[in-house]
Coordinates of N, CA, C and O in Angstrom, one line a residue:
M46 N 37.3 56.9 129.9 CA 37.9 55.8 129.2 C 38.7 56.5 128.2 O 40.1 56.2 128.0
G47 N 38.4 57.4 127.9 CA 39.4 58.3 126.4 C 40.4 58.8 127.3 O 41.9 58.8 126.9
L48 N 40.2 59.2 128.6 CA 41.8 60.0 129.8 C 42.1 58.7 130.1 O 43.5 58.9 129.8
K49 N 42.3 57.9 130.1 CA 42.9 56.4 130.2 C 43.8 56.2 129.1 O 45.2 56.1 129.0
I50 N 43.5 56.1 128.1 CA 43.8 55.7 126.8 C 45.3 56.9 126.5 O 46.0 56.8 126.3
F51 N 44.5 58.3 126.6 CA 45.4 59.4 126.6 C 46.6 59.3 127.4 O 47.9 59.7 127.6
S52 N 46.6 58.9 128.8 CA 47.3 58.5 130.0 C 48.2 57.5 129.3 O 49.7 58.0 129.5
I53 N 47.6 56.4 129.3 CA 48.9 55.5 128.6 C 49.7 55.8 127.2 O 51.2 55.2 127.2
I54 N 49.2 56.2 126.4 CA 49.9 57.0 125.3 C 51.0 57.9 125.9 O 52.2 57.9 125.4
F55 N 50.4 58.8 126.8 CA 51.7 60.2 127.2 C 52.8 59.2 128.1 O 53.8 59.7 128.7
I56 N 52.5 58.1 129.0 CA 53.3 57.4 129.9 C 54.4 56.3 128.9 O 55.5 56.5 129.1
L57 N 53.9 56.0 127.8 CA 54.5 55.4 126.8 C 55.7 56.3 126.2 O 56.6 56.2 126.0
C58 N 55.1 57.3 125.6 CA 56.1 58.4 125.2 C 57.4 59.0 126.4 O 58.1 59.1 125.9
G59 N 56.7 59.1 127.3 CA 57.7 59.2 128.8 C 58.8 57.9 128.5 O 60.0 58.5 128.9
L60 N 58.5 56.9 128.8 CA 59.4 55.8 128.5 C 60.1 55.7 127.6 O 61.3 55.7 127.6
F61 N 59.9 56.5 126.1 CA 60.6 56.3 125.2 C 61.4 57.5 125.1 O 62.7 57.3 124.9
V62 N 61.1 58.8 125.6 CA 62.6 59.4 125.9 C 63.8 59.2 127.0 O 64.3 59.6 126.8
M63 N 62.7 58.3 128.0 CA 63.6 57.8 129.0 C 64.8 57.0 128.0 O 66.0 56.8 128.6
W64 N 64.3 56.1 127.5 CA 65.1 55.3 126.7 C 66.0 56.1 125.6 O 67.2 55.3 125.2
F65 N 65.7 56.6 125.0 CA 66.2 57.4 123.9 C 67.6 58.3 124.7 O 68.4 58.0 124.4
A66 N 67.3 58.9 126.0 CA 68.1 59.3 126.9 C 69.4 58.4 127.3 O 70.4 58.7 127.4
V67 N 69.0 57.2 127.6 CA 69.9 56.1 127.8 C 70.4 55.7 126.6 O 72.2 55.4 126.8
F68 N 70.2 55.1 125.8 CA 70.5 54.8 124.5 C 71.0 55.0 123.3 O 71.1 54.6 122.3
G69 N 70.0 56.6 123.4 CA 70.6 57.1 122.4 C 72.1 57.6 121.7 O 72.8 57.9 123.0
K70 N 72.3 57.6 120.5 CA 73.8 58.3 120.3 C 73.8 59.8 121.0 O 72.8 60.8 120.3
K71 N 74.8 60.2 120.6 CA 75.2 61.4 121.0 C 74.9 62.3 119.4 O 74.0 63.3 120.2
K72 N 74.8 62.1 118.8 CA 74.1 62.9 117.4 C 72.9 62.8 117.3 O 72.2 64.1 117.2
E73 N 72.4 61.7 118.1 CA 71.1 62.1 117.7 C 70.4 62.8 118.9 O 69.3 63.6 118.5
I74 N 71.2 62.2 120.1 CA 70.7 63.5 121.1 C 71.1 65.2 120.8 O 70.1 66.1 121.2
K75 N 72.0 65.2 120.1 CA 72.7 66.9 120.2 C 71.2 67.3 119.0 O 70.8 68.7 119.2
E76 N 70.4 66.6 118.1 CA 69.6 67.3 117.5 C 68.3 67.0 117.8 O 67.6 67.6 116.9
F77 N 68.0 66.1 118.9 CA 66.9 66.4 119.6 C 66.3 67.9 119.9 O 67.3 68.3 120.6
G78 N 65.3 67.9 119.5 CA 64.8 69.9 119.5 C 63.3 69.4 119.3 O 62.3 69.0 119.2
S79 N 62.9 71.0 119.8 CA 61.7 71.2 119.2 C 61.1 71.7 117.8 O 60.0 72.1 117.8
G80 N 62.2 72.0 117.1 CA 61.8 72.2 115.5 C 62.3 74.0 115.8 O 62.6 74.1 116.1
I81 N 61.6 74.9 115.1 CA 61.3 76.3 114.8 C 61.1 76.7 115.9 O 59.7 76.3 116.4
P82 N 61.5 77.5 116.8 CA 60.8 78.6 118.2 C 59.7 79.5 117.4 O 60.3 79.8 116.4
M83 N 58.8 79.2 118.6 CA 57.5 80.2 118.3 C 57.5 80.9 119.3 O 56.8 82.5 118.7
N84 N 57.9 81.4 120.0 CA 58.2 82.3 120.9 C 59.5 82.7 121.7 O 60.3 82.0 121.5
F85 N 59.7 83.7 122.2 CA 61.2 84.3 123.0 C 61.6 83.5 124.3 O 62.4 83.1 124.1
I86 N 60.5 82.6 124.8 CA 60.9 81.6 126.0 C 61.6 80.4 124.9 O 62.2 79.5 125.6
D87 N 60.7 80.0 124.1 CA 61.3 78.8 123.2 C 62.3 79.4 123.0 O 63.5 77.7 122.7
V88 N 63.1 80.4 122.2 CA 64.1 80.6 121.5 C 65.3 80.7 122.4 O 66.1 79.7 122.5
I89 N 65.0 80.9 123.9 CA 66.3 81.0 124.7 C 66.2 79.7 125.3 O 67.4 79.1 125.5
L90 N 65.0 78.6 125.1 CA 65.1 77.4 126.0 C 66.0 76.8 125.0 O 66.5 75.3 125.6
M91 N 65.7 76.9 123.7 CA 67.1 75.9 122.6 C 68.1 76.7 122.7 O 69.1 75.6 122.2
M92 N 68.5 77.5 122.6 CA 69.8 78.4 122.9 C 70.5 77.2 124.3 O 71.8 77.0 124.2
I93 N 70.0 77.4 125.6 CA 70.1 76.9 126.7 C 70.3 75.5 126.2 O 71.7 74.8 126.5
Y94 N 69.7 74.6 125.7 CA 69.5 73.6 125.2 C 70.9 73.2 124.4 O 71.8 72.1 124.6
R95 N 71.0 73.8 123.2 CA 72.1 73.8 122.1 C 73.7 74.1 123.4 O 74.7 73.3 122.3
L96 N 73.4 75.0 124.1 CA 74.9 75.1 124.6 C 75.6 74.0 125.6 O 76.7 73.9 126.3
L97 N 74.3 73.2 126.0 CA 74.8 72.6 127.3 C 76.0 70.8 126.9 O 75.7 70.7 125.5
P98 N 76.1 70.2 127.3 CA 77.4 69.5 127.2 C 76.3 68.2 127.0 O 75.2 68.3 127.4
S99 N 76.6 67.1 126.5 CA 75.9 66.0 125.6 C 75.4 65.5 127.2 O 74.4 64.8 126.6
I100 N 76.2 65.0 128.1 CA 75.7 64.1 129.0 C 74.7 64.9 130.4 O 73.5 64.2 130.5
V101 N 75.0 66.5 130.1 CA 73.3 67.3 130.8 C 72.5 67.1 129.7 O 71.0 66.7 130.3
R102 N 72.7 67.1 128.7 CA 71.3 67.1 128.0 C 70.7 65.5 128.0 O 69.2 65.4 128.0
K103 N 71.7 64.6 128.3 CA 71.0 63.0 128.5 C 69.8 63.1 130.1 O 68.8 62.6 130.1
I104 N 70.9 64.0 130.7 CA 70.3 63.8 132.2 C 69.0 64.5 132.3 O 67.6 63.8 132.6
L105 N 69.0 65.7 131.3 CA 67.7 66.2 131.1 C 66.7 65.7 130.3 O 65.3 65.9 131.0
L106 N 66.5 65.2 129.7 CA 65.6 63.9 128.4 C 65.5 63.2 129.4 O 64.4 62.8 129.5
F107 N 66.3 62.7 130.2 CA 65.5 61.5 131.3 C 64.7 62.4 132.5 O 63.7 61.5 133.0
A108 N 65.2 63.0 132.8 CA 64.3 63.3 133.7 C 63.2 64.2 133.1 O 61.9 64.0 134.2
L109 N 63.2 64.7 132.0 CA 61.5 65.1 131.6 C 61.0 63.7 131.1 O 59.5 64.2 131.6
G110 N 61.7 62.7 130.8 CA 60.5 61.2 130.6 C 60.1 61.0 131.9 O 58.9 60.8 131.9
L111 N 61.1 61.1 132.9 CA 60.3 60.5 134.3 C 59.2 61.3 134.5 O 58.2 60.7 135.1
A112 N 59.4 62.9 134.2 CA 58.4 63.4 134.7 C 57.0 63.0 134.4 O 56.2 63.0 134.5
I113 N 57.3 62.8 132.8 CA 56.3 62.8 132.1 C 55.5 61.1 132.6 O 54.0 61.1 132.8
S114 N 56.2 60.4 133.0 CA 55.6 58.9 133.0 C 55.4 59.2 134.2 O 53.7 58.4 134.5
I115 N 55.9 59.4 135.4 CA 55.3 59.9 136.5 C 53.7 60.5 136.8 O 53.2 59.8 137.4
G116 N 53.9 61.8 136.1 CA 52.9 62.3 136.1 C 51.2 61.6 135.1 O 50.4 61.7 136.3
F117 N 51.9 61.6 134.6 CA 50.6 60.6 133.7 C 50.2 59.2 134.2 O 49.4 58.8 134.4
T118 N 51.1 58.5 134.9 CA 50.5 57.6 135.8 C 50.0 57.6 137.1 O 48.7 57.1 137.4
Y119 N 50.4 58.7 137.6 CA 49.5 59.5 138.7 C 48.0 59.8 138.3 O 47.1 59.3 139.1
I120 N 48.0 60.6 137.2 CA 46.7 60.6 136.6 C 45.7 59.4 136.3 O 44.6 59.5 136.3
F121 N 46.2 58.4 135.7 CA 46.0 57.1 135.2 C 45.3 56.4 136.3 O 44.4 55.6 136.5
L122 N 46.1 56.5 137.5 CA 45.4 55.8 138.5 C 44.7 56.4 139.2 O 43.5 55.5 140.0
N123 N 44.8 57.7 139.1 CA 43.4 58.5 140.0 C 42.1 58.8 139.7 O 41.2 59.2 139.6
L124 N 41.9 58.1 138.1 CA 40.9 58.4 137.5 C 39.9 56.9 137.9 O 39.9 55.9 138.2

């Protein structure tokens, strides 16, 4: 039961990320990030994200939200 609730929460998070990628303003998408990088890989990923144009960021955010939603829907249905 706990895993189903956890899956539903993450499915909704994935849907929010997809909604944000489609309807978010350019400035909001540019500021969207993980905050302070904790390790070297996070620094590299943040640099790549900051250097990409806005449309590519939107596509990446939509793909991330879609992957989260599909992955947790699969987990939800197979429990």
